[in-house]
Amino acid sequence: MVFMATMKDVAREAGVALGSVSRVINHAPGVKQKTIDKVNAAIKKLNYVPDEYARGLKVKSSKTVALILPSIWNLFFAEFAYYVEKYLAEKNYKLLLCNYSNNPKAEQHYIKMAKQNKIDAIICITYDDLDKYFYAGIPLVSIDRYFEQKISYVTSENYEGGRLAAEELLKHGVKHPAFIGTYNHNPSDVMKRHKGFAEYLSEQGYEFADVYLLEPVTKEKEETELFKLLDKNPEIDGIFCNTDSLLLDVKNWLAQREISVPEQIQLIGYDGIKPDFNSELGISTIRQPLPEMAKCAVEMVIEKVEQHRDEQRIERFPVSYIEGNTTKNI
Amino acid sequence: MVFMATMKDVAREAGVALGSVSRVINHAPGVKQKTIDKVNAAIKKLNYVPDEYARGLKVKSSKTVALILPSIWNLFFAEFAYYVEKYLAEKNYKLLLCNYSNNPKAEQHYIKMAKQNKIDAIICITYDDLDKYFYAGIPLVSIDRYFEQKISYVTSENYEGGRLAAEELLKHGVKHPAFIGTYNHNPSDVMKRHKGFAEYLSEQGYEFADVYLLEPVTKEKEETELFKLLDKNPEIDGIFCNTDSLLLDVKNWLAQREISVPEQIQLIGYDGIKPDFNSELGISTIRQPLPEMAKCAVEMVIEKVEQHRDEQRIERFPVSYIEGNTTKNI
DNA sequence: CTGAAAGCGCTTACAG
DNA sequence: CTGAAAGCGCTTACAG
């Protein structure tokens, strides 16, 4: 490692005391301009960078937030993480990445890690119990979750999204709609997709076939259940998939049985995942405004950290329908 | 924040000196078993977790590696990052995520951040100049890169992969192959895909149409060039795309012009991206063994950190062809 | 407005 | 084998 100047070196070079250097670095009020200039000159000359670990030890903060999610290997989470890192960086925070599903005893592990590393806050997407993080006293913002406890979260208009999916399916000529998706033991805002879908159809006088499975569930199970449903209801001509990931799987399963999409069965997903900034997967889906949601999550969490606000805050973002090639042209 | 016991509390509780607590925590040799037991009991009782920042200040290490890449929002990078985090966690290292393309003056920024935060090492995927990281004295492992300097990297058998793509295209009945892709100013191992592709075809007595563009390049440019090529060579019936991301775009562009894949034009990509553990995108591609590559990168980088090895090491992993629906059944 | 000093929670020679 | 002590590089009352 190369020589690294310390604050002491800067103080000596500038001919001032240690405290003054610290004050100019932290933009403390009431420092003479001349002192500021001397210190800044010395900093430049010595190529000084403050040591975050020494600072962290003193002020008990690390300027980092942990992003805890099932797996970064997922386009929805990856896009979200991309924007979270972006907005955190703008606020001078760092992002520690934690893949939840990597870790056998994850909760334990990450709580310990958070304490150990002075993690300032957590942004987290998980459908397990989060009480422990909460009780550990670390500010936390969740995605999509609905809690008994007063945890803040950001989510999309899941109910409206469900309705929209139903509406679009009908608009595209579907006569026998179906739903496929999973849900968790803990109540989650995501469940409203199902509710909105069901209610819209019922209002329009439609019935629908339903595969709604409790997690944890394997892909094999999902596939089996889907085909059971299809065998029982061969007239099905449109399916709303809970998430785009699931839509991708459903599309593959149907292809294996040589059922063509969208000719025989039309598909609408939820999330609006994209492989890149301006690339498209080409699927029909209900898009969540991920950049805005990430920005909001970052703002909420930083507000909690810096202003010690701990009321529950819930932000819900509007969704929109994106036409792709898994529905028919109309 | 909840009360947090310090090492001093543990020492008092256990009735030993501070140093002894430190020794048992760090598994220093030559501590009496009885002392170990007393200390461990106190740790348990007080629910003590060591403070990484105090430790880091002392030993000048943070047990974290920065992963620097263009953007986590990309299935190839996301899968890679997933495994990197996994293997780092197993070795008790943490992952700081840095999206390169977020940041205007990224190099500057991340070097400063690395120094500031005692980053132990960097794993990095970038096609810009890395000299600066290197000169900053921080151990670094790169992906895919070929450097003048002695930087270690892991990559796949790009040359063989290029040959394999050509071979598979011909095997699937393609008579008029083409290539599309981009390259960077700095030499990179990735360029061998093009070379392997070209050489195999030439050996087999084939010509091929070529769109090989120097980065930075926009998607619009890629699309325009592709259609220029197709207009000039309407007989093209198979294209090797440099990366799977590009294949996805090409597929969309062809669809817009109502050129059917694989009936009119067959497509083979490179990378083997998947949306999830056991999901598939269904494209035909040359798969890189990402989990193994990530594991190797982690091992290389930790070896550099812990054993202060700084020789250049290059690891090259074999690739395989995956049959999808962008090539014809044979 | 700025010095001098204490202290954050660890690790690690140095004695013994 | 283990105490006592110095010190890592900062921040922040406290004087002046």
mmCIF file of C-alpha atoms (C1' of nucleotides) in Angstrom, chain C:
data_model
loop_
_atom_site.group_PDB
_atom_site.id
_atom_site.type_symbol
_atom_site.label_atom_id
_atom_site.label_comp_id
_atom_site.label_asym_id
_atom_site.label_seq_id
_atom_site.Cartn_x
_atom_site.Cartn_y
_atom_site.Cartn_z
ATOM 1 C "C1'" DC C 1 -12.433 31.374 15.984
ATOM 2 C "C1'" DT C 2 -9.003 27.604 17.236
ATOM 3 C "C1'" DG C 3 -5.729 24.589 20.352
ATOM 4 C "C1'" DA C 4 -5.051 20.758 23.311
ATOM 5 C "C1'" DA C 5 -6.876 16.703 24.972
ATOM 6 C "C1'" DA C 6 -9.858 12.854 25.716
ATOM 7 C "C1'" DG C 7 -11.830 8.964 23.820
ATOM 8 C "C1'" DC C 8 -14.294 5.776 20.176
ATOM 9 C "C1'" DG C 9 -13.171 -0.003 20.454
ATOM 10 C "C1'" DC C 10 -10.101 -2.560 18.978
ATOM 11 C "C1'" DT C 11 -4.831 -5.089 18.253
ATOM 12 C "C1'" DT C 12 -0.306 -6.027 19.395
ATOM 13 C "C1'" DA C 13 4.304 -5.598 20.866
ATOM 14 C "C1'" DC C 14 6.355 -5.746 25.478
ATOM 15 C "C1'" DA C 15 7.013 -7.409 30.024
ATOM 16 C "C1'" DG C 16 6.675 -10.689 33.277
#
